[in-house]
Coordinates of C-alpha atoms in Angstrom, one line a residue:
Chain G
X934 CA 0.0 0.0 0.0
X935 CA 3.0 2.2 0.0
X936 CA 3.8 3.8 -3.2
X937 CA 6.5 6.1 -4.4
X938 CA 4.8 10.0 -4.4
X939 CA 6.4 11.5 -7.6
X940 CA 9.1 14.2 -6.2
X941 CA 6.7 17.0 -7.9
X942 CA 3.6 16.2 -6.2
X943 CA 5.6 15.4 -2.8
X944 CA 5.2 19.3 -1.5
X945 CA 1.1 18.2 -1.6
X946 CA 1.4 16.4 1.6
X947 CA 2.9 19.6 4.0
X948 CA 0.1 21.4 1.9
X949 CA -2.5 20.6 4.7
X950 CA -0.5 21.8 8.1
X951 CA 0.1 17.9 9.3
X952 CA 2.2 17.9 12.3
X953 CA 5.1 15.6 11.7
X954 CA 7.8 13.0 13.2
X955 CA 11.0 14.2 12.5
X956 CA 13.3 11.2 11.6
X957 CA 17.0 11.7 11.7
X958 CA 20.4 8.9 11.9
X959 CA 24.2 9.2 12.2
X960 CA 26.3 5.8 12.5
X961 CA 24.7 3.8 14.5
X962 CA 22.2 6.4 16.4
X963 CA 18.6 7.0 15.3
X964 CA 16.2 9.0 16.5
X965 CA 13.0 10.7 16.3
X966 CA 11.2 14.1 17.6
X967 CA 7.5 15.9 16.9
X968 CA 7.1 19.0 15.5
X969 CA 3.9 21.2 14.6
X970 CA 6.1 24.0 13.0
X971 CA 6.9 22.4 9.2
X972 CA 6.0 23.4 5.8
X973 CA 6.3 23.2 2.1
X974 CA 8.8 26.0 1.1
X975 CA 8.7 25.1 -3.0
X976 CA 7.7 22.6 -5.7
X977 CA 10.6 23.1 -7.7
X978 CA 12.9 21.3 -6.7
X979 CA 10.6 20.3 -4.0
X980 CA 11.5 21.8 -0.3
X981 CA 10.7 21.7 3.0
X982 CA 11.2 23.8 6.1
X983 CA 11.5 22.7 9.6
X984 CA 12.5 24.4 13.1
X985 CA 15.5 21.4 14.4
X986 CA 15.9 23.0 18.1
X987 CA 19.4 23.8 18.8
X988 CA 19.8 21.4 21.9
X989 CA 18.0 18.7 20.7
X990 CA 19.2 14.6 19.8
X991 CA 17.9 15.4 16.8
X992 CA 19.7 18.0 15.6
X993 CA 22.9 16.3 16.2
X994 CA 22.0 13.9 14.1
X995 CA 20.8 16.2 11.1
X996 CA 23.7 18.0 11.2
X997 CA 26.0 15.3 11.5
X998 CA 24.4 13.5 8.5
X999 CA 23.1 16.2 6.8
X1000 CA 19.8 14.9 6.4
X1001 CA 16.3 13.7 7.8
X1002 CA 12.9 12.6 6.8
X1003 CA 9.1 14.0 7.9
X1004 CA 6.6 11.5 8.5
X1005 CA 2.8 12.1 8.5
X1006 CA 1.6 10.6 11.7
X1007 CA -2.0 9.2 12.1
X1008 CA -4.7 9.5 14.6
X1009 CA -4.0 6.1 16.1
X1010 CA -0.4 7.4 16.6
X1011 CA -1.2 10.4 18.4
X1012 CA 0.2 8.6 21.6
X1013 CA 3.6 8.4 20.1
X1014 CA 4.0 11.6 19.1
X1015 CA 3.4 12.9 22.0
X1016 CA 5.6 10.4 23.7
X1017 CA 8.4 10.9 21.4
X1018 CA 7.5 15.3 21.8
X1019 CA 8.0 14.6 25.8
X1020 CA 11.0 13.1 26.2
X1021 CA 14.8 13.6 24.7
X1022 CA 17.0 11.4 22.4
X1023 CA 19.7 12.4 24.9
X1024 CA 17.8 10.4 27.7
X1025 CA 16.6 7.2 26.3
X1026 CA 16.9 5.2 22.8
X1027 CA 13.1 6.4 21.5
X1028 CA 13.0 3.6 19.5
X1029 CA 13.8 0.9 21.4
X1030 CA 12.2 2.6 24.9
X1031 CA 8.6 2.6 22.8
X1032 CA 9.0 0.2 20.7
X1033 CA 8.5 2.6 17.3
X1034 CA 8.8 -0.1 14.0
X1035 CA 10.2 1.3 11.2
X1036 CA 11.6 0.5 7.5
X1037 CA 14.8 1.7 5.5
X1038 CA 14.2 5.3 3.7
X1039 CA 16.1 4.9 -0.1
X1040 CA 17.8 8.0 -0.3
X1041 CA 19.0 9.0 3.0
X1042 CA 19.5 7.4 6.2
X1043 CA 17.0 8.4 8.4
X1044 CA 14.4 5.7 9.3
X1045 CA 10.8 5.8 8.0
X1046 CA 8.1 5.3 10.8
X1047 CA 5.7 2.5 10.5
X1048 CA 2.1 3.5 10.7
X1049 CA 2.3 7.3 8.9
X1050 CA 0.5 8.0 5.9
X1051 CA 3.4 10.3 4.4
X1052 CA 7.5 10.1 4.3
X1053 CA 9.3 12.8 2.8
X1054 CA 13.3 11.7 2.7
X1055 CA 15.0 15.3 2.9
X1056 CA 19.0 16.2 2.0
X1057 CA 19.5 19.3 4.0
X1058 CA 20.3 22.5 2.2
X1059 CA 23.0 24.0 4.0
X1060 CA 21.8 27.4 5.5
X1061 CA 24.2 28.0 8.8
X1062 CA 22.4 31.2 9.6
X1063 CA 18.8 30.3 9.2
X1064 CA 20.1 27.5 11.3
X1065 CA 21.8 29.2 14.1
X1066 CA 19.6 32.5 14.4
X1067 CA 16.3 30.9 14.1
X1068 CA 17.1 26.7 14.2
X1069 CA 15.8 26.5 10.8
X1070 CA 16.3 24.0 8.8
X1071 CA 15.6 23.9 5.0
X1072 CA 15.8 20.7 2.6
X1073 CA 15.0 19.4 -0.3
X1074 CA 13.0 16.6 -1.1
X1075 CA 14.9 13.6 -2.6
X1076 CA 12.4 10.9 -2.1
X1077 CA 8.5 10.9 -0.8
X1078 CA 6.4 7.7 0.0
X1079 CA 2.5 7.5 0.8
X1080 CA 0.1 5.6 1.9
X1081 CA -2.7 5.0 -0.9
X1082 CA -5.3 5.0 0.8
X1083 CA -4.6 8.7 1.8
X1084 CA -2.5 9.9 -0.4
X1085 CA -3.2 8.8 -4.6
X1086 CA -2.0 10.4 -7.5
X1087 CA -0.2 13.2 -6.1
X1088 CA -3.8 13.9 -4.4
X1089 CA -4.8 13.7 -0.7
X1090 CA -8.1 11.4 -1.1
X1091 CA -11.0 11.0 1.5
X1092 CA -9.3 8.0 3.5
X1093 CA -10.6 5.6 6.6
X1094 CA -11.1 7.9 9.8
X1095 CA -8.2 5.8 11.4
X1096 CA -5.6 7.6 8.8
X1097 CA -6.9 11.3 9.6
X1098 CA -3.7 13.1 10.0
X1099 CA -2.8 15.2 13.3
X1100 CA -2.8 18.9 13.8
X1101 CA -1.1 20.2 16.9
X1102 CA -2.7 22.5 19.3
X1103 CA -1.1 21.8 23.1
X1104 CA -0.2 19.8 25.7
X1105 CA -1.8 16.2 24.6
X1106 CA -4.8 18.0 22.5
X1107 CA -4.5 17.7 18.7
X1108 CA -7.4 18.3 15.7
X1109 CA -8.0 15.8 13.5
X1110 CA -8.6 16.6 9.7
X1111 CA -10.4 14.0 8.1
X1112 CA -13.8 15.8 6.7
X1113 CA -12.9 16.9 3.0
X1114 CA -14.6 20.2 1.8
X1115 CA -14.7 20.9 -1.9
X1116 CA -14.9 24.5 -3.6
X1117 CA -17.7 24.2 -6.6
Chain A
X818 CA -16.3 37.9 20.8
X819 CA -12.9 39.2 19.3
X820 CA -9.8 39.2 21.9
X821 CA -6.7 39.7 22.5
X822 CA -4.3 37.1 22.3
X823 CA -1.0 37.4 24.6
X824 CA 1.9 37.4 22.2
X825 CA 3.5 34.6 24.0
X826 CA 0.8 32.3 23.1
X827 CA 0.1 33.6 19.4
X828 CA 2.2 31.2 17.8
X829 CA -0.1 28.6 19.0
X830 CA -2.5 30.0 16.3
X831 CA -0.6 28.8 13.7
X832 CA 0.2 25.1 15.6
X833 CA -2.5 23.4 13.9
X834 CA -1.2 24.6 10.4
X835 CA -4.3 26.0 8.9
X836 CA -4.7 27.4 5.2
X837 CA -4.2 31.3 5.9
X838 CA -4.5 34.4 4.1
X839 CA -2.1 36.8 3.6
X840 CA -3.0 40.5 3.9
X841 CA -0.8 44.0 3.4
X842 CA -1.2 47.7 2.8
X843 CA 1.1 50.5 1.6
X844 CA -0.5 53.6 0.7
X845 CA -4.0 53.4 -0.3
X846 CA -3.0 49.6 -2.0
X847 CA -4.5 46.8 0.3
X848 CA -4.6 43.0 -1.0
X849 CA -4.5 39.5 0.3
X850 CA -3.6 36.3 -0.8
X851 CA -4.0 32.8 0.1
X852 CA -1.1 30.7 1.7
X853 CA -0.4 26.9 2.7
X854 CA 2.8 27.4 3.2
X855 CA 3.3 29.2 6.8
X856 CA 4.1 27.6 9.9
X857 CA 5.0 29.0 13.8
X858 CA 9.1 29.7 14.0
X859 CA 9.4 30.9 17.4
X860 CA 7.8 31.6 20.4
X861 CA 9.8 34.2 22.0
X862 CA 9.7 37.1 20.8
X863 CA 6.9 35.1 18.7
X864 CA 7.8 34.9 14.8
X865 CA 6.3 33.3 11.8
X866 CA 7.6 32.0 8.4
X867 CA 5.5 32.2 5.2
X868 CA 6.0 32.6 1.5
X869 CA 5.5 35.2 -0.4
X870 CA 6.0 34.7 -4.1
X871 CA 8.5 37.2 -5.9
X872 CA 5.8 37.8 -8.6
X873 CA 2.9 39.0 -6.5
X874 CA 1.3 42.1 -5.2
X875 CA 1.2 40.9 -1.8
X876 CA 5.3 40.7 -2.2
X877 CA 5.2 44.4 -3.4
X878 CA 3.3 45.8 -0.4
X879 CA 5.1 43.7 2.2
X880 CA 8.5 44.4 0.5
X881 CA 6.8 48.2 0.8
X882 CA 5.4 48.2 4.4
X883 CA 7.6 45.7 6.1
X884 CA 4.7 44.0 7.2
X885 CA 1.4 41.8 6.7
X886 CA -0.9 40.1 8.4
X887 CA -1.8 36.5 8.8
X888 CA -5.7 35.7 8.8
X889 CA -7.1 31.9 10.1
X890 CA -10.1 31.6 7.6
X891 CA -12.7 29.1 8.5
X892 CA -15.2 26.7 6.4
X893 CA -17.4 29.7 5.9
X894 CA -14.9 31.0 3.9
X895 CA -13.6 28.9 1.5
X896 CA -15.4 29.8 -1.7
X897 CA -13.5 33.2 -0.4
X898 CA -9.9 31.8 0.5
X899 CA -10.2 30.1 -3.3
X900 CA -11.0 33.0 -5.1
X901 CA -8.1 35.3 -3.6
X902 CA -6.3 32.6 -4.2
X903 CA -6.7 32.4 -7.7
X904 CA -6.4 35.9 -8.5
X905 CA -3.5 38.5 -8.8
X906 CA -3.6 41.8 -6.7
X907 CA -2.2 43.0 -10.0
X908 CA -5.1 42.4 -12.2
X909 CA -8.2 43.2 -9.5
X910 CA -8.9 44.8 -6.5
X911 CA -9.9 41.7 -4.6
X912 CA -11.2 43.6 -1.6
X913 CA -13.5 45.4 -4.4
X914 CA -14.0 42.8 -6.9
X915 CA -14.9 40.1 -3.6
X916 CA -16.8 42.6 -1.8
X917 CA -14.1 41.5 1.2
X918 CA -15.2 42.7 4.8
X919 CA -12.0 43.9 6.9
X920 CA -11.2 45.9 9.7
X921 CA -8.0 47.7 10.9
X922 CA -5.4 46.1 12.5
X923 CA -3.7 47.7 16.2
X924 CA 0.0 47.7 15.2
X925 CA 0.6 47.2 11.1
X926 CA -1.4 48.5 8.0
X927 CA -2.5 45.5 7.0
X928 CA -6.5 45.1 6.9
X929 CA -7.5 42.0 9.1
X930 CA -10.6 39.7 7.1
X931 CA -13.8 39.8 9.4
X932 CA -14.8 36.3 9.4
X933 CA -11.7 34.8 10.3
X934 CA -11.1 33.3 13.5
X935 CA -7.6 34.1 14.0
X936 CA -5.2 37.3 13.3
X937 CA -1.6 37.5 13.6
X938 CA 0.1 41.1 13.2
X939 CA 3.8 40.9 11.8
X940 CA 6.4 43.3 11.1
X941 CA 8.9 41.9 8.9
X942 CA 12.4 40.6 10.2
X943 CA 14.8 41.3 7.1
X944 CA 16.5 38.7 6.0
X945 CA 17.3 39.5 2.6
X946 CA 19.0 36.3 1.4
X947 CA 15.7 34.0 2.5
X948 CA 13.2 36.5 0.5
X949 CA 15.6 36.4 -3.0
X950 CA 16.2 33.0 -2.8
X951 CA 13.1 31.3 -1.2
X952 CA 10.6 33.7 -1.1
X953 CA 10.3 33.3 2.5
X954 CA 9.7 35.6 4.7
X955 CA 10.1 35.9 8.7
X956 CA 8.1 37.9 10.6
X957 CA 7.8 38.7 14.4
X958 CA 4.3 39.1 15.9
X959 CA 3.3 42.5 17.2
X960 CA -0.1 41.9 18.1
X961 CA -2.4 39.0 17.8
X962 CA -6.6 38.4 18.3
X963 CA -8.9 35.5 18.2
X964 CA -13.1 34.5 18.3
X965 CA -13.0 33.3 21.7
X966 CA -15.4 30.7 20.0
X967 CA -13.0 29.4 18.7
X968 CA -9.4 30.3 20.7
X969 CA -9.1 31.2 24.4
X970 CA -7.3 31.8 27.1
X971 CA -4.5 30.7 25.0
X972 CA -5.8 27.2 23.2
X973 CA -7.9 26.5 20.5
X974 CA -11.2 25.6 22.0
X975 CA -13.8 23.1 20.6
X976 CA -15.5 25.4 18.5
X977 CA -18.7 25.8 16.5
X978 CA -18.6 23.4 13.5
X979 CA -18.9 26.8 11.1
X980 CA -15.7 28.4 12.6
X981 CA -13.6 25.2 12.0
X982 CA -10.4 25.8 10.4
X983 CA -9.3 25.3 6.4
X984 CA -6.1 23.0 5.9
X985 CA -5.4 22.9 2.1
X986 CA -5.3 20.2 -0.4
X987 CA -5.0 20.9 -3.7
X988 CA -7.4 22.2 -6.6
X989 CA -10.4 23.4 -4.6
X990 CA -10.1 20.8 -2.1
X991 CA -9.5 21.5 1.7
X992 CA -9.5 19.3 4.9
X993 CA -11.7 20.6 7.6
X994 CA -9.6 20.5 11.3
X995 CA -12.6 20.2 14.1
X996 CA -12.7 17.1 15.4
X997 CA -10.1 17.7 19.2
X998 CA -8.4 14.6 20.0
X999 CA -6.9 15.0 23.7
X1000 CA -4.1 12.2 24.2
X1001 CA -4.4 11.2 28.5

């Protein structure tokens, strides 16, 4: 049910505000954090932004390896990303302390969580001043993946109510977009 | 029903990433625009990323003013949100042409769009290198204001069904964000 997401249409799945895992490796580490504060910067290439805090696991890792992935968690993983939001890379191994399954990503290194709808395998696009004023991170996309039924044809479809993506608010609350509204 | 929102909790408007429009003035030239891509960067001082494309007349009166507003729209609004998003500043007054309710905003030019449930004031933070090259542009909140319907005290609220947010897809197709989903 996953399929590749042409690199064109890939900026389509930031286009709804989804609040994404943030997937990053180096050697032998791997990690993963949340983040509500993404978004499509461009089609073409393809590019995304995300804030990378400055003291983070994560941003070790990105900058060690010079890349990452986003992945499009579901409602049934809302749990998780709050779990993995909570609590540092620096203090435990995320993904053996909750037991996150995952799969190889093609193009870069950082794993792609199991259970998403959406994977977007970024190369970082080396911006040291975005990143040190305002832990910015820009990349472009190299490789995207979706789940069909949610994402089809370079199209977000109507999909099953248990693969409505999450939209941060605060603390453990989250909206869930699933209704699909359609300008005549 | 319209409040102030403390500055230190505005970026939270933007958490959920919701479709939002654009607005500027400079001179007796107001316009808006629609935008998918703009996401929370900081929360102290608060600051917001969005892009603004080099082409448009929203660029030219926030390259003139040094600053714009961000508007939440709602489902009321998305035959509204489309059309300003598929027309140029530079070929119609869209205020005129869409017969566009506004009012004015406390601390920047730019009109705020009655119907919205979220406003976000922003003087532009110049960063010359991110406009040229990415069309981004960072701004840091001045003043913000919510529909307590919809937004108070801080959080997004469970809100009436017609105030619920716009989170874009593609063509004229949105995802509506209502359902809250509170993680224990």
């Amino acid at each position: 049910m996953i399929q590749p997401v042409p690199l064109e249409k890939s900026p389509r799945l930031l286009n709804p505000g989804p609040t994404v895992l943030v997937s990053s490796a180096h050697g032998e580490k791997i990690n993963v954090m949340a983040a509500s504060w993404s978004m499509t910067l461009d089609f073409q290439p393809p590019k995304v932004a995300v804030v990378i805090e400055s003291s983070s696991r994560t941003r070790e890792l990105v900058d060690a390896s010079g890349s990452f992935a986003l992945n499009i968690p579901t409602r049934g993983l809302a749990d998780l990303v709050l779990k993995v939001g909570n609590n540092s890379g620096k203090d435990l191994d995320k993904f053996k302390e909750f037991d996150i399954p995952y799969f190889q990503a093609s193009k870069v290194k950082a794993p792609l969580i199991e259970g998403c709808v959406g994977w977007l395998e970024c190369k970082v696009i080396q911006e040291p001043h975005n990143q040190k004023e305002y832990d910015l991170f820009i990349g472009e996309v190299v490789a995207a993946w979706a789940d069909d039924r949610a994402f089809n044809n370079g199209h977000w479809i109507q999909m099953p109510k248990e693969l409505n993506t999450l939209h941060y608010i605060a603390g453990g609350v989250f909206f869930v977009a699933g209704e699909m509204l359609e300008v005549k």
